[in-house]
Coordinates of C-alpha atoms in Angstrom, one line a residue:
Chain A
M1 CA 29.6 9.5 12.5
A2 CA 30.5 6.4 10.7
S3 CA 32.8 3.7 11.7
A4 CA 34.3 0.6 10.1
D5 CA 31.8 -1.6 11.9
D6 CA 29.1 0.1 10.0
V7 CA 30.0 -2.0 7.0
Q8 CA 28.7 -5.0 8.9
R9 CA 25.6 -3.2 10.0
L10 CA 24.8 -2.0 6.5
F11 CA 25.4 -5.4 5.1
L12 CA 23.2 -6.9 7.6
Q13 CA 20.5 -4.4 6.8
A14 CA 20.9 -5.2 3.2
L15 CA 20.5 -8.9 3.9
V16 CA 17.5 -8.3 6.1
S17 CA 15.8 -6.5 3.3
R18 CA 16.3 -9.4 1.0
R19 CA 16.4 -12.5 3.2
V20 CA 18.0 -14.6 0.5
V21 CA 21.0 -13.6 -1.7
T22 CA 23.3 -15.4 -4.0
K23 CA 26.9 -15.5 -3.1
S24 CA 27.7 -13.3 -6.1
L25 CA 25.2 -10.7 -5.0
A26 CA 26.5 -10.9 -1.5
R27 CA 30.0 -10.2 -2.8
I28 CA 28.9 -7.1 -4.7
L29 CA 26.8 -5.9 -1.8
L30 CA 29.8 -6.2 0.5
K31 CA 31.9 -4.1 -1.9
K32 CA 29.2 -1.5 -2.1
C33 CA 28.8 -1.4 1.7
V34 CA 32.4 -0.6 2.0
E35 CA 32.0 2.2 -0.5
A36 CA 29.0 3.5 1.3
V37 CA 30.8 3.7 4.6
K38 CA 33.8 5.2 3.1
A39 CA 31.7 7.9 1.5
A40 CA 30.6 8.9 5.0
K41 CA 34.1 9.0 6.4
E42 CA 36.8 9.0 3.9
D43 CA 39.7 8.4 6.1
L44 CA 38.4 5.1 7.4
D45 CA 40.8 2.2 6.8
I46 CA 38.6 -0.6 5.7
R47 CA 40.4 -3.5 4.2
I48 CA 38.0 -6.1 2.8
P49 CA 39.3 -7.6 -0.4
D50 CA 36.7 -8.3 -3.1
N51 CA 36.8 -12.1 -3.3
D52 CA 34.7 -15.1 -2.3
D53 CA 36.9 -15.9 0.7
S54 CA 36.5 -12.5 2.4
V55 CA 32.7 -12.8 1.9
N56 CA 32.8 -16.1 3.7
T57 CA 34.8 -14.8 6.5
F58 CA 32.6 -11.8 6.8
V59 CA 29.5 -14.0 7.1
I60 CA 31.1 -16.2 9.6
N61 CA 31.9 -13.2 11.8
L62 CA 28.4 -11.9 11.4
N63 CA 27.0 -15.3 12.4
A64 CA 29.0 -15.1 15.6
S65 CA 26.9 -12.1 16.7
L66 CA 23.7 -13.5 15.2
D67 CA 24.0 -16.9 16.8
K68 CA 23.2 -15.5 20.2
L69 CA 20.0 -14.2 18.8
D70 CA 19.0 -17.5 17.3
L71 CA 19.4 -16.1 13.8
E72 CA 21.8 -17.4 11.2
I73 CA 23.0 -16.6 7.8
V74 CA 22.9 -20.1 6.3
P75 CA 25.1 -20.9 3.3
F76 CA 23.1 -23.2 1.1
V77 CA 23.0 -24.4 -2.4
D78 CA 19.8 -23.5 -4.3
G79 CA 18.2 -26.7 -5.5
L80 CA 16.8 -25.1 -8.6
T81 CA 19.8 -23.2 -9.9
G82 CA 22.7 -24.8 -8.2
N83 CA 23.8 -21.4 -7.1
Q84 CA 25.4 -20.8 -3.7
V85 CA 23.2 -18.6 -1.6
Y86 CA 23.0 -17.2 1.8
V87 CA 19.7 -17.4 3.7
L88 CA 19.0 -15.2 6.7
A89 CA 17.0 -17.6 8.8
N90 CA 15.3 -17.7 12.1
R91 CA 16.5 -20.7 14.1
K92 CA 14.1 -20.8 17.0
G93 CA 10.3 -21.2 16.5
D94 CA 9.3 -19.6 19.8
E95 CA 6.4 -17.5 20.7
V96 CA 8.4 -14.4 19.9
A97 CA 8.9 -15.5 16.3
Q98 CA 5.3 -16.1 15.8
V99 CA 4.7 -12.5 15.9
A100 CA 6.6 -12.1 12.7
S101 CA 4.1 -13.0 10.2
D102 CA 1.7 -10.5 8.8
Y103 CA -0.4 -13.3 7.3
S104 CA -3.7 -14.0 9.0
P105 CA -4.0 -17.3 10.8
A106 CA -6.1 -18.7 7.9
E107 CA -3.4 -17.8 5.5
L108 CA -0.8 -19.4 7.6
A109 CA -2.9 -22.5 7.8
Y110 CA -3.2 -22.5 4.1
F111 CA 0.6 -22.4 3.7
K112 CA 0.9 -25.2 6.2
V113 CA -1.4 -27.3 4.1
L114 CA 0.4 -26.6 0.9
A115 CA 3.7 -27.4 2.4
E116 CA 2.4 -30.7 3.6
M117 CA 1.0 -31.6 0.3
I118 CA 4.2 -30.7 -1.5
I119 CA 6.3 -32.7 0.9
T120 CA 4.0 -35.7 0.8
A121 CA 3.5 -35.6 -3.0
P122 CA 3.6 -39.0 -4.6
N123 CA 6.6 -40.1 -6.7
S124 CA 9.0 -37.9 -4.9
S125 CA 7.8 -35.1 -7.0
Y126 CA 7.7 -32.5 -4.2
C127 CA 5.4 -30.3 -6.1
L128 CA 1.8 -29.4 -6.3
S129 CA -0.3 -28.4 -9.3
S130 CA -2.1 -25.1 -9.2
M131 CA -5.5 -26.8 -9.4
A132 CA -4.8 -28.9 -6.4
A133 CA -3.4 -26.0 -4.5
L134 CA -6.5 -23.9 -5.1
R135 CA -8.7 -26.8 -4.3
E136 CA -7.3 -27.0 -0.8
T137 CA -8.8 -23.6 0.1
Q138 CA -12.0 -25.6 0.6
S139 CA -10.7 -27.3 3.6
L140 CA -10.2 -23.9 5.3
K141 CA -12.9 -21.8 6.8
A142 CA -15.6 -20.7 4.6
T143 CA -14.5 -17.1 4.4
F144 CA -11.3 -18.1 2.8
T145 CA -12.4 -18.0 -0.8
K146 CA -10.6 -19.4 -3.8
T147 CA -10.0 -15.9 -5.1
H148 CA -8.3 -15.0 -1.9
G149 CA -6.4 -18.2 -2.0
E150 CA -5.2 -17.3 -5.5
R151 CA -4.0 -14.0 -4.2
V152 CA -2.3 -15.5 -1.2
L153 CA -0.6 -18.0 -3.4
D154 CA 0.8 -15.1 -5.4
T155 CA 2.2 -13.5 -2.3
F156 CA 3.8 -16.8 -1.2
V157 CA 5.6 -16.7 -4.5
A158 CA 6.4 -13.0 -4.5
R159 CA 7.8 -13.2 -1.0
G160 CA 9.9 -16.2 -1.7
W161 CA 8.1 -19.0 0.1
L162 CA 7.0 -21.0 -2.8
Y163 CA 8.2 -21.4 -6.3
K164 CA 5.9 -21.6 -9.2
S165 CA 7.3 -23.4 -12.2
K166 CA 6.5 -22.6 -15.8
S167 CA 4.0 -25.5 -15.8
G168 CA 2.2 -23.9 -12.9
R169 CA 3.3 -26.2 -10.2
Y170 CA 4.3 -25.1 -6.7
S171 CA 7.3 -26.3 -4.8
L172 CA 9.3 -25.1 -1.9
T173 CA 12.0 -22.5 -2.3
T174 CA 15.4 -22.5 -0.7
R175 CA 14.1 -20.0 1.8
S176 CA 11.3 -22.3 2.9
T177 CA 13.6 -25.3 3.0
V178 CA 16.2 -23.5 5.2
E179 CA 13.7 -21.8 7.5
L180 CA 11.5 -24.8 8.0
Q181 CA 14.3 -27.4 8.0
T182 CA 13.7 -28.5 11.6
Y183 CA 10.0 -28.5 11.2
I184 CA 10.1 -30.6 8.1
T185 CA 12.5 -33.1 9.5
N186 CA 10.5 -33.6 12.6
T187 CA 7.1 -33.6 11.0
F188 CA 7.7 -35.6 7.8
P189 CA 10.6 -37.9 8.6
N190 CA 9.4 -40.6 6.2
D191 CA 8.7 -38.3 3.3
I192 CA 12.0 -36.6 2.8
L193 CA 15.1 -37.9 1.1
H194 CA 18.7 -37.0 1.9
C195 CA 21.5 -36.6 -0.6
T196 CA 24.0 -39.3 -0.5
V197 CA 26.8 -36.8 -1.2
C198 CA 26.0 -33.8 1.0
H199 CA 23.3 -35.2 3.3
E200 CA 21.0 -32.2 2.9
M201 CA 17.3 -32.7 2.1
V202 CA 16.7 -33.3 -1.6
F203 CA 13.7 -31.8 -3.3
R204 CA 15.2 -31.6 -6.8
G205 CA 17.5 -34.3 -8.0
I206 CA 17.9 -37.9 -9.3
R207 CA 17.6 -41.3 -7.7
C208 CA 18.9 -44.7 -8.5
Y209 CA 16.7 -46.8 -10.6
T210 CA 17.5 -50.0 -8.8
R211 CA 14.7 -51.2 -6.7
N212 CA 15.0 -50.3 -3.0
C213 CA 18.3 -48.5 -3.5
E214 CA 18.4 -45.3 -1.6
G215 CA 20.9 -43.5 -3.7
V216 CA 19.7 -39.9 -4.1
L217 CA 21.6 -36.9 -5.2
H218 CA 20.8 -33.2 -5.8
N219 CA 21.1 -32.1 -9.4
H220 CA 24.0 -30.0 -8.5
C221 CA 25.7 -32.7 -6.5
Y222 CA 25.2 -35.1 -9.3
A223 CA 26.7 -32.8 -11.8
A224 CA 29.9 -32.8 -9.8
Y225 CA 29.7 -36.4 -8.9
K226 CA 29.5 -37.8 -12.3
R227 CA 32.8 -36.3 -13.3
A228 CA 34.4 -38.7 -10.9
R229 CA 32.1 -41.7 -10.8
Q230 CA 29.4 -43.1 -13.1
T231 CA 27.9 -45.6 -10.8
C232 CA 25.5 -45.4 -7.9
P233 CA 27.2 -44.4 -4.7
V234 CA 25.1 -46.9 -2.8
C235 CA 24.5 -50.0 -4.9
D236 CA 27.1 -49.5 -7.6
T237 CA 24.8 -50.1 -10.5
P238 CA 26.0 -48.2 -13.6
W239 CA 24.7 -44.7 -14.0
N240 CA 26.4 -43.9 -17.2
G241 CA 25.6 -44.1 -20.9
D242 CA 22.2 -45.6 -21.6
S243 CA 21.7 -46.2 -17.9
E244 CA 21.7 -42.6 -17.2
G245 CA 18.4 -42.3 -18.9
K246 CA 17.0 -44.8 -16.4
L247 CA 17.7 -42.6 -13.5
K248 CA 14.6 -41.6 -11.7
K249 CA 13.8 -38.0 -11.0
V250 CA 13.2 -36.3 -7.8
G251 CA 11.1 -33.1 -8.0
E252 CA 9.0 -31.8 -10.8
G253 CA 10.5 -34.2 -13.3
A254 CA 8.9 -37.0 -11.4
F255 CA 5.5 -35.4 -11.5
V256 CA 2.9 -37.6 -13.1
E257 CA 0.0 -35.8 -14.7
G258 CA -3.1 -36.2 -12.6
Q259 CA -1.2 -37.5 -9.6
D260 CA -2.8 -34.9 -7.4
K261 CA -6.2 -34.9 -8.8
H262 CA -7.7 -36.3 -5.7
A263 CA -5.0 -35.3 -3.3
R264 CA -6.1 -34.0 0.0
A265 CA -4.1 -32.8 2.9
R266 CA -3.9 -35.4 5.6
R267 CA -6.1 -34.3 8.4
R268 CA -3.9 -33.4 11.2
V269 CA -5.3 -33.0 14.6
D270 CA -2.5 -31.3 16.4
D271 CA -2.7 -30.9 20.1
E272 CA -1.6 -27.6 21.4
D273 CA 1.1 -29.0 23.6
E274 CA 2.5 -31.4 21.0
D275 CA 3.0 -28.5 18.7
E276 CA 5.4 -26.8 20.9
D277 CA 8.4 -28.6 19.6
E278 CA 7.3 -28.8 16.1
T279 CA 6.4 -25.3 15.3
P280 CA 8.4 -24.4 12.3
K281 CA 11.3 -22.1 12.9
Q282 CA 10.7 -19.3 10.5
E283 CA 9.9 -15.8 10.4
E284 CA 7.2 -15.0 8.1
A285 CA 5.6 -18.2 6.9
P286 CA 3.5 -20.4 9.1
S287 CA 4.4 -19.9 12.7
R288 CA 1.0 -20.1 14.1
L289 CA 0.5 -23.7 13.5
R290 CA -1.8 -24.3 16.4
H291 CA -5.1 -24.8 14.9
R292 CA -7.7 -27.4 15.4
R293 CA -9.1 -29.0 12.4
R294 CA -11.4 -31.9 12.3
G295 CA -12.5 -32.7 8.8
R296 CA -14.0 -29.6 7.4
G297 CA -14.8 -28.1 10.7
K298 CA -14.5 -24.5 11.4
L299 CA -11.0 -23.1 11.8
R300 CA -10.8 -20.9 14.8
P301 CA -8.0 -18.5 14.2
K302 CA -6.2 -17.1 17.2
G303 CA -5.9 -13.3 17.0
R304 CA -2.5 -12.1 16.0
Chain B
K1 CA 15.8 -11.7 27.8
A2 CA 17.4 -8.8 26.0
R3 CA 17.9 -11.1 23.0
D4 CA 14.3 -12.1 23.0
L5 CA 13.4 -8.4 22.8
V6 CA 15.8 -7.9 20.0
R7 CA 14.1 -10.7 18.1
L8 CA 10.7 -9.4 18.9
A9 CA 11.7 -6.0 17.7
L10 CA 13.0 -7.3 14.4
F11 CA 10.1 -9.5 13.7
T12 CA 7.5 -6.9 14.6
E13 CA 9.2 -4.4 12.4
N14 CA 8.9 -7.0 9.7
R15 CA 5.2 -6.5 9.7
R16 CA 5.6 -2.7 9.9
A17 CA 3.7 -2.6 13.1
P18 CA 4.8 -0.7 16.2
L19 CA 5.9 -2.7 19.1
K20 CA 3.7 -2.1 22.1
R21 CA 5.0 -2.1 25.6
E22 CA 2.4 -4.6 26.7
E23 CA 3.6 -7.0 24.1
I24 CA 7.1 -6.7 25.4
S25 CA 5.9 -7.3 28.9
K26 CA 3.9 -10.3 27.9
K27 CA 6.2 -12.0 25.6
V28 CA 9.6 -11.1 26.8
L29 CA 9.5 -10.1 30.4
G30 CA 6.9 -12.7 31.6
N31 CA 7.5 -12.9 35.3
T32 CA 10.0 -10.1 35.7
P33 CA 8.1 -7.0 34.8
R34 CA 10.4 -4.7 36.7
A35 CA 13.3 -5.6 34.5
F36 CA 11.9 -3.6 31.6
K37 CA 14.3 -0.7 31.7
D38 CA 17.3 -3.0 32.0
V39 CA 16.2 -5.4 29.3
L40 CA 15.4 -2.5 27.0
E41 CA 18.8 -0.9 27.4
R42 CA 20.6 -4.2 26.8
A43 CA 18.5 -4.9 23.8
Q44 CA 19.3 -1.5 22.4
G45 CA 22.9 -2.2 22.8
I46 CA 22.7 -5.3 20.7
L47 CA 20.5 -3.6 18.1
R48 CA 22.9 -0.7 17.8
T49 CA 26.1 -2.8 17.7
T50 CA 25.0 -5.6 15.5
F51 CA 22.4 -4.0 13.2
G52 CA 22.9 -0.3 13.4
M53 CA 19.3 0.2 14.5
E54 CA 17.5 1.1 17.7
L55 CA 14.1 1.1 19.2
V56 CA 12.5 4.4 19.5
E57 CA 9.3 5.3 21.3
L58 CA 6.7 7.0 19.3
Q59 CA 5.3 10.2 20.8
S60 CA 1.8 10.1 21.9
R61 CA -0.7 12.5 20.4
A62 CA -0.8 14.5 23.6
E63 CA 2.8 15.3 23.3
L64 CA 2.5 16.2 19.6
D65 CA -0.3 18.6 20.4
K66 CA 1.6 20.2 23.2
E67 CA 4.5 20.7 20.8
D68 CA 2.2 22.2 18.2
S69 CA 1.0 24.9 20.6
S70 CA 4.4 25.6 22.0
K71 CA 5.6 26.1 18.4
D72 CA 2.8 28.6 17.8
N73 CA 4.2 30.5 20.7
A74 CA 7.4 30.9 18.6
D75 CA 9.0 29.1 21.4
G76 CA 11.0 26.7 19.4
D77 CA 11.4 24.6 22.5
R78 CA 11.7 21.1 21.1
R79 CA 10.6 18.5 23.5
K80 CA 13.0 15.7 22.7
A81 CA 12.6 14.4 26.2
T82 CA 9.9 12.0 25.3
G83 CA 12.0 10.1 22.9
V84 CA 13.0 10.6 19.4
K85 CA 11.2 8.5 16.9
K86 CA 13.2 8.4 13.8
K87 CA 16.1 6.3 12.8
G88 CA 18.9 6.9 15.2
K89 CA 19.1 9.1 18.2
H90 CA 21.0 8.2 21.3
D91 CA 18.8 9.7 24.0
P92 CA 19.6 8.9 27.5
P93 CA 17.6 6.0 28.9
A94 CA 15.5 8.2 31.1
S95 CA 13.9 9.8 28.2
L96 CA 12.4 6.6 27.0
F97 CA 10.3 6.3 30.1
A98 CA 8.7 9.6 30.3
A99 CA 5.2 8.9 31.5
S100 CA 3.6 10.7 28.6
G101 CA 5.2 8.4 26.1
S102 CA 2.9 6.4 23.9
K103 CA 4.5 3.1 24.9
S104 CA 4.9 1.9 21.4
Y105 CA 8.1 1.6 19.7
I106 CA 9.5 1.4 16.2
L107 CA 12.8 0.2 15.0
R108 CA 15.0 2.7 13.2
S109 CA 18.3 2.6 11.5
I110 CA 21.0 4.7 13.1
L111 CA 23.5 4.6 10.4
D112 CA 25.0 7.8 9.2
P113 CA 22.7 9.6 6.8
I114 CA 25.4 9.6 4.1
I115 CA 25.5 5.9 4.3
L116 CA 21.8 5.7 4.1
D117 CA 21.7 7.9 1.0
F118 CA 24.2 5.6 -0.6
A119 CA 22.2 2.6 0.3
A120 CA 19.2 4.1 -1.5
L121 CA 21.0 4.8 -4.8
T122 CA 20.5 2.4 -7.6
D123 CA 23.7 0.7 -8.6
Q124 CA 24.3 -0.8 -12.0
E125 CA 26.4 -3.7 -10.7
I126 CA 23.9 -4.7 -8.0
Y127 CA 21.0 -4.3 -10.5
E128 CA 22.6 -6.6 -13.0
Q129 CA 23.3 -9.2 -10.5
E130 CA 19.8 -9.1 -9.2
I131 CA 18.4 -9.6 -12.6
E132 CA 20.7 -12.5 -13.2
D133 CA 19.6 -14.0 -9.9
L134 CA 15.9 -13.9 -10.7
P135 CA 14.4 -17.4 -10.8
E136 CA 13.6 -18.8 -14.1
G137 CA 10.1 -18.4 -15.1
A138 CA 9.7 -15.5 -12.8
D139 CA 7.1 -13.1 -14.0
D140 CA 8.8 -9.8 -14.8
A141 CA 6.0 -7.9 -13.3
T142 CA 6.1 -9.5 -9.9
L143 CA 9.7 -9.1 -9.0
V144 CA 10.8 -5.6 -9.6
T145 CA 14.2 -4.7 -8.4
Y146 CA 16.1 -1.5 -8.3
G147 CA 19.6 -2.4 -7.6
S148 CA 20.2 -0.6 -4.3
I149 CA 22.1 -1.8 -1.4
I150 CA 19.1 -2.0 0.8
S151 CA 16.4 -3.6 -1.3
W152 CA 13.5 -1.2 -0.6
S153 CA 11.3 -2.9 -3.1
D154 CA 11.5 -6.1 -1.2
S155 CA 10.4 -4.7 2.1
D156 CA 8.0 -1.9 1.3
Q157 CA 5.0 -1.3 -0.9
L158 CA 6.6 1.6 -2.8
G159 CA 3.6 2.8 -4.8
S160 CA 1.3 3.3 -1.8
L161 CA 4.2 4.6 0.3
G162 CA 4.6 7.3 -2.4
I163 CA 1.1 8.4 -1.8
L164 CA 1.7 8.6 1.9
Y165 CA 4.7 10.8 1.4
V166 CA 2.7 13.1 -0.9
V167 CA 0.1 13.5 1.8
L168 CA 2.8 14.2 4.4
A169 CA 4.3 16.8 2.2
L170 CA 1.0 18.4 1.5
V171 CA 0.1 18.6 5.1
L172 CA 3.4 20.0 6.0
V173 CA 3.5 22.8 3.5
S174 CA -0.1 23.7 4.3
G175 CA 1.1 24.6 7.8
R176 CA 0.9 21.2 9.3
V177 CA -2.8 20.8 8.9
I178 CA -4.9 20.4 5.9
A179 CA -8.6 20.2 5.6
D180 CA -10.3 17.2 4.3
S181 CA -12.4 18.9 1.7
T182 CA -13.0 19.3 -2.0
H183 CA -14.6 22.6 -1.7
I184 CA -11.7 24.8 -1.1
D185 CA -8.9 24.9 -3.4
H186 CA -5.6 23.6 -2.0
E187 CA -7.4 21.3 0.5
L188 CA -6.5 17.7 0.5
R189 CA -9.4 16.2 -1.4
A190 CA -9.3 18.9 -4.0
I191 CA -5.7 18.2 -4.7
F192 CA -6.4 14.5 -4.6
K193 CA -9.0 15.0 -7.2
Q194 CA -6.4 16.5 -9.5
L195 CA -4.1 13.6 -8.8
H196 CA -6.9 11.1 -9.7
L197 CA -7.0 10.0 -6.1
Q198 CA -10.8 10.3 -5.5
P199 CA -12.1 8.4 -2.5
T200 CA -13.1 5.4 -4.5
E201 CA -10.1 5.2 -6.7
S202 CA -7.8 2.3 -6.1
V203 CA -4.4 2.2 -4.5
Y204 CA -2.5 -0.8 -5.9
F205 CA -0.2 -3.1 -4.1
D206 CA 2.3 -5.5 -5.6
D207 CA 2.1 -9.2 -5.4
K208 CA 3.7 -9.4 -2.0
S209 CA 0.6 -7.9 -0.4
T210 CA -2.4 -10.0 0.3
H211 CA -4.6 -7.2 -0.9
Q212 CA -4.5 -6.3 -4.5
S213 CA -5.8 -2.8 -3.9
L214 CA -7.6 -0.6 -1.4
T215 CA -9.7 2.4 -2.1
V216 CA -8.1 5.7 -1.4
N217 CA -10.4 6.2 1.5
T218 CA -9.6 2.8 3.0
Y219 CA -5.9 3.4 2.5
L220 CA -6.1 6.7 4.2
G221 CA -7.9 5.1 7.1
Q222 CA -5.2 2.5 7.3
L223 CA -2.5 5.1 7.4
A224 CA -4.4 6.8 10.2
R225 CA -4.7 3.5 12.2
Q226 CA -1.0 2.8 11.7
G227 CA -0.2 6.2 13.1
Y228 CA 1.2 7.9 10.0
L229 CA -1.6 10.3 9.7
D230 CA -4.0 11.8 12.2
Y231 CA -7.5 12.7 11.2
S232 CA -9.6 14.7 13.5
K233 CA -12.9 16.5 13.3
I234 CA -12.6 20.2 13.6
G235 CA -13.0 21.2 17.3
D236 CA -11.6 17.9 18.6
V237 CA -8.0 18.8 18.4
K238 CA -7.4 18.8 22.1
S239 CA -8.8 15.4 23.0
G240 CA -5.7 13.4 22.1
G241 CA -6.7 12.8 18.6
K242 CA -10.1 11.6 18.1
R243 CA -9.9 9.0 15.5
S244 CA -13.2 9.4 13.7
R245 CA -14.0 7.6 10.6
I246 CA -12.9 9.2 7.5
P247 CA -16.0 10.2 5.7
N248 CA -16.6 9.3 2.2
V249 CA -16.4 12.5 0.4
S250 CA -18.9 12.2 -2.3
Q251 CA -17.9 13.2 -5.8
A252 CA -20.8 15.6 -6.1
G253 CA -19.3 17.6 -3.3
G254 CA -22.1 17.2 -0.8
E255 CA -21.4 19.1 2.4
E256 CA -22.0 16.2 4.7
G257 CA -18.7 14.7 5.9
S258 CA -15.9 17.0 5.1
S259 CA -15.3 18.7 8.3
G260 CA -12.2 17.0 9.3
E261 CA -8.5 17.8 9.3
W262 CA -5.4 15.9 8.6
R263 CA -2.2 16.1 10.4
W264 CA 0.9 14.1 10.7
G265 CA 0.7 11.1 13.0
P266 CA 3.3 10.1 15.5
R267 CA 4.7 7.4 13.3
A268 CA 5.5 9.9 10.5
H269 CA 7.4 12.0 12.9
G270 CA 9.2 8.9 14.0
E271 CA 10.1 7.5 10.7
V272 CA 10.8 10.5 8.5
G273 CA 10.4 13.8 10.4
E274 CA 9.6 17.2 9.2
Q275 CA 13.0 18.1 8.1
G276 CA 13.2 15.0 6.0
V277 CA 10.0 15.7 4.1
A278 CA 10.8 19.4 3.7
R279 CA 14.1 18.5 2.2
F280 CA 12.4 16.1 -0.1
V281 CA 9.9 18.7 -1.3
A282 CA 12.6 21.4 -1.7
E283 CA 14.8 19.1 -3.6
F284 CA 12.4 18.1 -6.3
M285 CA 10.8 21.6 -6.5
A286 CA 14.3 23.0 -6.9
E287 CA 15.1 20.5 -9.5
R288 CA 12.1 21.3 -11.5
A289 CA 12.6 25.0 -11.3
A290 CA 16.2 24.9 -12.3
E291 CA 17.2 25.4 -15.9
P292 CA 18.6 22.2 -17.3
E293 CA 22.1 23.7 -17.6
A294 CA 22.0 25.3 -14.2
G295 CA 25.2 24.8 -12.3
E296 CA 25.4 23.3 -8.8
E297 CA 25.5 26.6 -7.1
T298 CA 22.3 27.8 -8.7
Q299 CA 20.7 24.5 -7.7
Q300 CA 21.8 24.9 -4.2
K301 CA 20.5 28.4 -4.0
L302 CA 17.1 27.3 -5.3
L303 CA 17.0 24.5 -2.8
E304 CA 17.6 27.0 0.0
A305 CA 15.0 29.3 -1.3
M306 CA 12.5 26.5 -1.4
L307 CA 13.3 25.5 2.2
K308 CA 12.9 29.1 3.2
G309 CA 9.6 29.2 1.5
I310 CA 8.4 26.1 3.4
K311 CA 9.6 27.5 6.7
G312 CA 7.7 30.6 5.9
V313 CA 4.6 28.6 6.2
T314 CA 5.6 26.2 9.0
G315 CA 8.1 28.0 11.1
E316 CA 11.0 25.9 12.3
L317 CA 10.9 22.3 11.2
S318 CA 11.4 19.6 13.7
D319 CA 13.8 16.8 13.3
V320 CA 12.8 13.2 13.5
K321 CA 11.0 12.6 16.7

């Protein structure tokens, strides 16, 4: 009862169960999927060589079917590790997708607030200290306690929406970045930086120390770049030798102790209609972004 | 429209909630309610072809009750007509619309069982790569991984799920119903006591869950609400499953409260099915009973003996519904 196509199906199910995989893992999984299907029907002639190219092709083929469903397996480079990954992402933030989250509206609101604070963090640090993160629970409705907030924060980390560094600072993960790409670009156009080399959003990297220069690179892009050139791609100032130390950091390296001591999420009063286009396209994390907040007023959650 | 339904099905399954027909009508069909049958069929096509899954309607309690009584008549007439619930059955479209259906659906894998078995095995290569891929600074405790093709630990709460399966197994081998009491030996709470699962004990969840733990009683209540288990007070069996509150069985064994019974809920029939659980029980009982050096043949014989033993209590076991 098995067919060669089952390899794709099993692989997809494996991907669905994980949401983000490194390319290396994807390659191993693909190999194992072929084994699994062959175990069910030995005479099947499945020829998928075990190399990076065939994984790429495989994913491209899968995307052809997924595209019609507004889902996509997005190849990406993880900002933290420099590894190549695939993210199974939802590409349309419609009413249907909003069903996906099993977080309560208050929890989603909390995530939204955290994301905002991370993206608008000063010094291009794109991270938030635990203290500041927990403090934000106060701006949500009264029943959302700090303890609950702590728990929810842990789940955000466990489920891959936020990353918590060794110093206890939260930042966005690859998954969040990919899933929320459109939302972030639309909502925070002035707060995000784009890599001069690959043009993707940069949350971890380096920037030119020259005033007003917009040269920004991902850490992994820079690693490759400096082998060829040692000057700023935009303004040509030297980036090598001693000057390398002058490079400014993007991401946690830029975090200045105490920078978010008094940070507060901007009060956003989003109209229901306005939100239509801006609702983030993701599956689990904030999809219910329609909420009315005025200062510390009551949050009225809409039932799931 | 069919694609919207596919997305809705995938996302709803993400939260482990059944997809209700009214949700489908509201979110997908909008102004073309009559297109349901059509849209569903096309969505099924996409689900089956691309994902190797399909939507299956859960049986309503009324159907389950009817089945129970027909089984008692040693009829063995399995009513598959109202839609099979577990992962993968290609019933003709008509069966999905039987009026007595519960109108709620779950998503189920239809891959060959051998493939699924394979997908559950832990594999050294996968495991090693997963460990390598763990983010730096990740707490070892939070991200447990098993190295199987389908990452069960990522999607489910394995510890609490284990408790569910134990309950399902106990109910099944007790003849499909077990009393909710501590008084009599072999009844659910008595067994639970031995397993240190008294009503106020905690069931723990890993970091992915927004609750750290629930009490045993609350957890059982949740399972009943989700449709995995069915709790009914004695005498109410006919009324389509009266879902009364699960009483707090006091430790001292007071007689107030424990007059209820536990049965399988429609969702359990849909997701795992009696044969599945029976096989699970038989397999580990056989494994324990076998001598360490026992050959495969002996193991197989033991397995069959166990299954026979189970059937002695339950009669014919039904497949996934």
